[in-house]
Amino acid sequence: MTVSFRDAAITMFKDRGWLCIPLRKDANGFSKIPIVPGWSSLPSTIETVQSLEWEKASGLGIVLGEKSNSLAVLDVDDEALAQAIMLHCWDRLDTSPRLVRTARNRLHIYFQEIDYPSPSSKQIVKFDGREVTVELKANGTQVAAPPTPRYKLLNHPQEPMPFFSIAQAWEFVVDCLKDSPAASRLEL
C-alpha cells in the first residue's frame, strides 16, 4: 500500500511535530526542491501541512530546526563513508538514530538538538583519500525523506538521538568510526 505524501506529512506532524513540505524534482530528476515559496517561514501547524499543494508533489521534505522540534540531520554525501557509518557506528550500541538511505545511496542521520537549533554548516573530511562533504543540516534547511521515491528508512521509526548541537552529533559519529576498522580510512 502506498502512503500519500499528504498523509505521511500529517502523520509526521501529529506524531513528531515535524513540519513537512511538498517537493518537486531537480534538474537530475531527484525530488529535492521545495514547491512552496517561503517554505522556511511557514507556520508549524497542522493547518499549514494540510493546506499545502501535495497533489503537485513528487516528494516530501522535512523542514529542519525550530519548525520541527529542533530536528537536525547529518547528510553524508559519500556512498562509501555512509556504508562505513552504517556498518560500524551502531552495531555495538543498544540504540541508533533514525537512518535514511538517500536517492543517491548515501545517508541521512537524524538527531534532535537539545538546547536550541544551530545553524547549518559543512565539514570536509577525507575518506579513502577522497574529499567528502558532510553537511550538518539544521535550522532553516530541509531534507527529502521517505516516502519520497528512492529514500528508504533503514531502521524502524527511531526517535532522533538527542545532542546539544549538530556539531556534537558529528563528533559522536567520528568517535564511533575511530573505534572501528574504518578508522584508517578517515582523515579529519
PDB file of C-alpha atoms in Angstrom:
ATOM      1  CA  MET A   1       0.000   0.000   0.000  1.00  0.00           C
ATOM      2  CA  THR A   2       1.373   3.401  -0.992  1.00  0.00           C
ATOM      3  CA  VAL A   3       1.139   6.234   1.518  1.00  0.00           C
ATOM      4  CA  SER A   4       0.291   9.623   0.066  1.00  0.00           C
ATOM      5  CA  PHE A   5       2.713  12.462   0.730  1.00  0.00           C
ATOM      6  CA  ARG A   6      -0.099  14.432   2.417  1.00  0.00           C
ATOM      7  CA  ASP A   7      -0.969  11.518   4.730  1.00  0.00           C
ATOM      8  CA  ALA A   8       2.702  10.963   5.594  1.00  0.00           C
ATOM      9  CA  ALA A   9       3.174  14.685   6.301  1.00  0.00           C
ATOM     10  CA  ILE A  10       0.122  14.786   8.552  1.00  0.00           C
ATOM     11  CA  THR A  11       1.287  11.693  10.448  1.00  0.00           C
ATOM     12  CA  MET A  12       4.806  13.092  10.931  1.00  0.00           C
ATOM     13  CA  PHE A  13       3.381  16.357  12.227  1.00  0.00           C
ATOM     14  CA  LYS A  14       0.932  14.688  14.610  1.00  0.00           C
ATOM     15  CA  ASP A  15       3.384  12.028  15.854  1.00  0.00           C
ATOM     16  CA  ARG A  16       6.644  14.000  15.964  1.00  0.00           C
ATOM     17  CA  GLY A  17       5.885  17.686  15.408  1.00  0.00           C
ATOM     18  CA  TRP A  18       7.842  17.716  12.117  1.00  0.00           C
ATOM     19  CA  LEU A  19       6.749  20.290   9.536  1.00  0.00           C
ATOM     20  CA  CYS A  20       6.751  18.631   6.114  1.00  0.00           C
ATOM     21  CA  ILE A  21       6.551  20.321   2.728  1.00  0.00           C
ATOM     22  CA  PRO A  22       5.916  19.100  -0.840  1.00  0.00           C
ATOM     23  CA  LEU A  23       8.928  18.740  -3.136  1.00  0.00           C
ATOM     24  CA  ARG A  24       9.449  18.754  -6.897  1.00  0.00           C
ATOM     25  CA  LYS A  25      12.229  17.217  -8.967  1.00  0.00           C
ATOM     26  CA  ASP A  26      15.567  18.943  -9.536  1.00  0.00           C
ATOM     27  CA  ALA A  27      17.469  19.015 -12.854  1.00  0.00           C
ATOM     28  CA  ASN A  28      18.788  15.493 -12.136  1.00  0.00           C
ATOM     29  CA  GLY A  29      15.313  14.045 -11.578  1.00  0.00           C
ATOM     30  CA  PHE A  30      15.585  13.809  -7.761  1.00  0.00           C
ATOM     31  CA  SER A  31      12.700  15.105  -5.649  1.00  0.00           C
ATOM     32  CA  LYS A  32      14.574  17.696  -3.571  1.00  0.00           C
ATOM     33  CA  ILE A  33      13.259  21.191  -4.385  1.00  0.00           C
ATOM     34  CA  PRO A  34      10.514  22.788  -2.238  1.00  0.00           C
ATOM     35  CA  ILE A  35       7.394  23.693  -4.220  1.00  0.00           C
ATOM     36  CA  VAL A  36       6.230  26.309  -1.721  1.00  0.00           C
ATOM     37  CA  PRO A  37       7.839  29.769  -1.877  1.00  0.00           C
ATOM     38  CA  GLY A  38       8.834  30.935   1.596  1.00  0.00           C
ATOM     39  CA  TRP A  39       8.757  27.381   2.964  1.00  0.00           C
ATOM     40  CA  SER A  40      11.267  28.200   5.724  1.00  0.00           C
ATOM     41  CA  SER A  41       8.910  30.753   7.259  1.00  0.00           C
ATOM     42  CA  LEU A  42       5.709  28.679   7.159  1.00  0.00           C
ATOM     43  CA  PRO A  43       3.865  28.379  10.475  1.00  0.00           C
ATOM     44  CA  SER A  44       4.430  24.998  12.069  1.00  0.00           C
ATOM     45  CA  THR A  45       0.772  23.955  12.355  1.00  0.00           C
ATOM     46  CA  ILE A  46      -1.357  21.038  11.203  1.00  0.00           C
ATOM     47  CA  GLU A  47      -3.423  23.518   9.167  1.00  0.00           C
ATOM     48  CA  THR A  48      -0.293  24.537   7.254  1.00  0.00           C
ATOM     49  CA  VAL A  49       0.578  20.918   6.478  1.00  0.00           C
ATOM     50  CA  GLN A  50      -2.961  20.156   5.308  1.00  0.00           C
ATOM     51  CA  SER A  51      -3.172  23.267   3.107  1.00  0.00           C
ATOM     52  CA  LEU A  52      -0.031  22.686   1.026  1.00  0.00           C
ATOM     53  CA  GLU A  53      -0.194  21.621  -2.624  1.00  0.00           C
ATOM     54  CA  TRP A  54       0.531  17.939  -2.080  1.00  0.00           C
ATOM     55  CA  GLU A  55      -1.179  16.943  -5.335  1.00  0.00           C
ATOM     56  CA  LYS A  56       1.732  18.575  -7.221  1.00  0.00           C
ATOM     57  CA  ALA A  57       4.412  16.869  -5.127  1.00  0.00           C
ATOM     58  CA  SER A  58       6.898  14.296  -6.322  1.00  0.00           C
ATOM     59  CA  GLY A  59       8.387  14.028  -2.827  1.00  0.00           C
ATOM     60  CA  LEU A  60       8.206  15.034   0.819  1.00  0.00           C
ATOM     61  CA  GLY A  61      10.656  17.299   2.632  1.00  0.00           C
ATOM     62  CA  ILE A  62      11.070  17.906   6.358  1.00  0.00           C
ATOM     63  CA  VAL A  63      11.831  21.469   7.431  1.00  0.00           C
ATOM     64  CA  LEU A  64      14.648  21.243   9.967  1.00  0.00           C
ATOM     65  CA  GLY A  65      15.341  23.218  13.113  1.00  0.00           C
ATOM     66  CA  GLU A  66      12.886  25.216  15.164  1.00  0.00           C
ATOM     67  CA  LYS A  67       9.947  24.412  12.836  1.00  0.00           C
ATOM     68  CA  SER A  68      10.314  20.693  13.620  1.00  0.00           C
ATOM     69  CA  ASN A  69      11.213  20.434  17.315  1.00  0.00           C
ATOM     70  CA  SER A  70      14.909  21.170  16.703  1.00  0.00           C
ATOM     71  CA  LEU A  71      15.311  18.239  14.288  1.00  0.00           C
ATOM     72  CA  ALA A  72      18.719  18.163  12.568  1.00  0.00           C
ATOM     73  CA  VAL A  73      20.259  15.820  10.017  1.00  0.00           C
ATOM     74  CA  LEU A  74      23.792  14.767   9.186  1.00  0.00           C
ATOM     75  CA  ASP A  75      23.855  14.458   5.388  1.00  0.00           C
ATOM     76  CA  VAL A  76      26.719  12.102   4.490  1.00  0.00           C
ATOM     77  CA  ASP A  77      27.454  12.826   0.838  1.00  0.00           C
ATOM     78  CA  ASP A  78      29.538   9.754   0.006  1.00  0.00           C
ATOM     79  CA  GLU A  79      28.381   6.191  -0.517  1.00  0.00           C
ATOM     80  CA  ALA A  80      31.481   4.519   0.985  1.00  0.00           C
ATOM     81  CA  LEU A  81      31.523   6.718   4.095  1.00  0.00           C
ATOM     82  CA  ALA A  82      27.773   6.177   4.516  1.00  0.00           C
ATOM     83  CA  GLN A  83      28.315   2.406   4.364  1.00  0.00           C
ATOM     84  CA  ALA A  84      31.159   2.579   6.913  1.00  0.00           C
ATOM     85  CA  ILE A  85      28.972   4.577   9.297  1.00  0.00           C
ATOM     86  CA  MET A  86      26.103   2.113   8.946  1.00  0.00           C
ATOM     87  CA  LEU A  87      28.403  -0.879   9.487  1.00  0.00           C
ATOM     88  CA  HIS A  88      30.444   0.407  12.401  1.00  0.00           C
ATOM     89  CA  CYS A  89      28.630   3.081  14.380  1.00  0.00           C
ATOM     90  CA  TRP A  90      25.566   1.355  15.738  1.00  0.00           C
ATOM     91  CA  ASP A  91      26.431  -2.310  15.714  1.00  0.00           C
ATOM     92  CA  ARG A  92      27.710  -2.104  19.315  1.00  0.00           C
ATOM     93  CA  LEU A  93      25.031   0.201  20.719  1.00  0.00           C
ATOM     94  CA  ASP A  94      21.580  -0.624  22.048  1.00  0.00           C
ATOM     95  CA  THR A  95      20.037   2.185  20.064  1.00  0.00           C
ATOM     96  CA  SER A  96      20.675   4.141  16.903  1.00  0.00           C
ATOM     97  CA  PRO A  97      19.260   7.324  15.470  1.00  0.00           C
ATOM     98  CA  ARG A  98      16.813   7.312  12.601  1.00  0.00           C
ATOM     99  CA  LEU A  99      18.770   6.366   9.461  1.00  0.00           C
ATOM    100  CA  VAL A 100      17.572   7.072   5.912  1.00  0.00           C
ATOM    101  CA  ARG A 101      19.268   5.963   2.696  1.00  0.00           C
ATOM    102  CA  THR A 102      19.042   8.788   0.148  1.00  0.00           C
ATOM    103  CA  ALA A 103      18.236   8.699  -3.553  1.00  0.00           C
ATOM    104  CA  ARG A 104      21.958   8.571  -4.376  1.00  0.00           C
ATOM    105  CA  ASN A 105      22.620   5.686  -1.961  1.00  0.00           C
ATOM    106  CA  ARG A 106      24.059   7.972   0.703  1.00  0.00           C
ATOM    107  CA  LEU A 107      22.912   8.582   4.266  1.00  0.00           C
ATOM    108  CA  HIS A 108      20.838  10.935   6.420  1.00  0.00           C
ATOM    109  CA  ILE A 109      21.258  10.554  10.190  1.00  0.00           C
ATOM    110  CA  TYR A 110      18.548  12.257  12.257  1.00  0.00           C
ATOM    111  CA  PHE A 111      19.315  13.997  15.569  1.00  0.00           C
ATOM    112  CA  GLN A 112      17.357  16.164  17.987  1.00  0.00           C
ATOM    113  CA  GLU A 113      19.142  19.260  19.262  1.00  0.00           C
ATOM    114  CA  ILE A 114      18.547  19.729  22.985  1.00  0.00           C
ATOM    115  CA  ASP A 115      19.397  23.379  23.644  1.00  0.00           C
ATOM    116  CA  TYR A 116      18.453  25.305  20.527  1.00  0.00           C
ATOM    117  CA  PRO A 117      18.588  24.798  16.761  1.00  0.00           C
ATOM    118  CA  SER A 118      22.069  25.501  15.438  1.00  0.00           C
ATOM    119  CA  PRO A 119      22.840  26.950  12.014  1.00  0.00           C
ATOM    120  CA  SER A 120      23.737  24.597   9.195  1.00  0.00           C
ATOM    121  CA  SER A 121      27.350  24.068   8.217  1.00  0.00           C
ATOM    122  CA  LYS A 122      29.583  21.762   6.202  1.00  0.00           C
ATOM    123  CA  GLN A 123      32.527  19.600   7.137  1.00  0.00           C
ATOM    124  CA  ILE A 124      35.077  18.386   4.599  1.00  0.00           C
ATOM    125  CA  VAL A 125      36.784  15.140   5.558  1.00  0.00           C
ATOM    126  CA  LYS A 126      38.931  12.691   3.652  1.00  0.00           C
ATOM    127  CA  PHE A 127      37.686   9.145   3.351  1.00  0.00           C
ATOM    128  CA  ASP A 128      39.609   6.594   1.299  1.00  0.00           C
ATOM    129  CA  GLY A 129      41.786   9.510   0.113  1.00  0.00           C
ATOM    130  CA  ARG A 130      38.840  11.459  -1.347  1.00  0.00           C
ATOM    131  CA  GLU A 131      37.402  14.716  -0.080  1.00  0.00           C
ATOM    132  CA  VAL A 132      33.897  14.087   1.229  1.00  0.00           C
ATOM    133  CA  THR A 133      31.315  16.646   2.303  1.00  0.00           C
ATOM    134  CA  VAL A 134      29.232  16.067   5.400  1.00  0.00           C
ATOM    135  CA  GLU A 135      26.500  18.661   5.775  1.00  0.00           C
ATOM    136  CA  LEU A 136      25.316  19.454   9.257  1.00  0.00           C
ATOM    137  CA  LYS A 137      21.786  20.392   8.243  1.00  0.00           C
ATOM    138  CA  ALA A 138      19.809  22.259  10.854  1.00  0.00           C
ATOM    139  CA  ASN A 139      17.771  25.423  11.287  1.00  0.00           C
ATOM    140  CA  GLY A 140      16.448  26.911   8.041  1.00  0.00           C
ATOM    141  CA  THR A 141      17.136  23.912   5.802  1.00  0.00           C
ATOM    142  CA  GLN A 142      15.136  20.888   4.676  1.00  0.00           C
ATOM    143  CA  VAL A 143      15.787  17.317   3.597  1.00  0.00           C
ATOM    144  CA  ALA A 144      13.869  14.934   1.383  1.00  0.00           C
ATOM    145  CA  ALA A 145      12.520  11.982   3.352  1.00  0.00           C
ATOM    146  CA  PRO A 146      10.503   8.790   2.901  1.00  0.00           C
ATOM    147  CA  PRO A 147       8.030   8.224   1.280  1.00  0.00           C
ATOM    148  CA  THR A 148       9.907  10.254  -1.373  1.00  0.00           C
ATOM    149  CA  PRO A 149      10.883   7.823  -4.146  1.00  0.00           C
ATOM    150  CA  ARG A 150      14.347   6.289  -3.645  1.00  0.00           C
ATOM    151  CA  TYR A 151      14.528   7.368   0.019  1.00  0.00           C
ATOM    152  CA  LYS A 152      14.330   4.475   2.442  1.00  0.00           C
ATOM    153  CA  LEU A 153      14.078   4.257   6.206  1.00  0.00           C
ATOM    154  CA  LEU A 154      16.818   1.781   7.209  1.00  0.00           C
ATOM    155  CA  ASN A 155      15.710   1.058  10.753  1.00  0.00           C
ATOM    156  CA  HIS A 156      12.341   1.020  12.414  1.00  0.00           C
ATOM    157  CA  PRO A 157      10.984   4.525  13.014  1.00  0.00           C
ATOM    158  CA  GLN A 158      13.503   5.523  15.654  1.00  0.00           C
ATOM    159  CA  GLU A 159      13.405   8.735  17.593  1.00  0.00           C
ATOM    160  CA  PRO A 160      16.252  11.080  16.687  1.00  0.00           C
ATOM    161  CA  MET A 161      19.183  10.798  19.120  1.00  0.00           C
ATOM    162  CA  PRO A 162      19.440  13.864  21.394  1.00  0.00           C
ATOM    163  CA  PHE A 163      22.563  16.053  21.287  1.00  0.00           C
ATOM    164  CA  PHE A 164      23.321  19.609  22.369  1.00  0.00           C
ATOM    165  CA  SER A 165      24.309  20.576  18.821  1.00  0.00           C
ATOM    166  CA  ILE A 166      24.510  19.103  15.355  1.00  0.00           C
ATOM    167  CA  ALA A 167      28.314  19.536  15.552  1.00  0.00           C
ATOM    168  CA  GLN A 168      28.336  17.344  18.692  1.00  0.00           C
ATOM    169  CA  ALA A 169      26.335  14.719  16.779  1.00  0.00           C
ATOM    170  CA  TRP A 170      29.020  14.671  14.059  1.00  0.00           C
ATOM    171  CA  GLU A 171      31.729  14.313  16.730  1.00  0.00           C
ATOM    172  CA  PHE A 172      29.808  11.294  18.060  1.00  0.00           C
ATOM    173  CA  VAL A 173      29.843   9.674  14.597  1.00  0.00           C
ATOM    174  CA  VAL A 174      33.574  10.404  14.167  1.00  0.00           C
ATOM    175  CA  ASP A 175      34.316   8.912  17.603  1.00  0.00           C
ATOM    176  CA  CYS A 176      32.311   5.827  16.632  1.00  0.00           C
ATOM    177  CA  LEU A 177      34.361   5.395  13.470  1.00  0.00           C
ATOM    178  CA  LYS A 178      37.648   5.844  15.366  1.00  0.00           C
ATOM    179  CA  ASP A 179      36.911   2.597  17.210  1.00  0.00           C
ATOM    180  CA  SER A 180      36.243   0.665  14.002  1.00  0.00           C
ATOM    181  CA  PRO A 181      38.170  -0.897  11.119  1.00  0.00           C
ATOM    182  CA  ALA A 182      37.151   2.180   9.055  1.00  0.00           C
ATOM    183  CA  ALA A 183      39.301   4.465  11.260  1.00  0.00           C
ATOM    184  CA  SER A 184      42.340   4.246   8.995  1.00  0.00           C
ATOM    185  CA  ARG A 185      40.179   5.343   6.051  1.00  0.00           C
ATOM    186  CA  LEU A 186      39.009   8.610   7.672  1.00  0.00           C
ATOM    187  CA  GLU A 187      41.051  11.813   7.923  1.00  0.00           C
ATOM    188  CA  LEU A 188      39.659  14.929   9.560  1.00  0.00           C
TER     189      LEU A 188
END
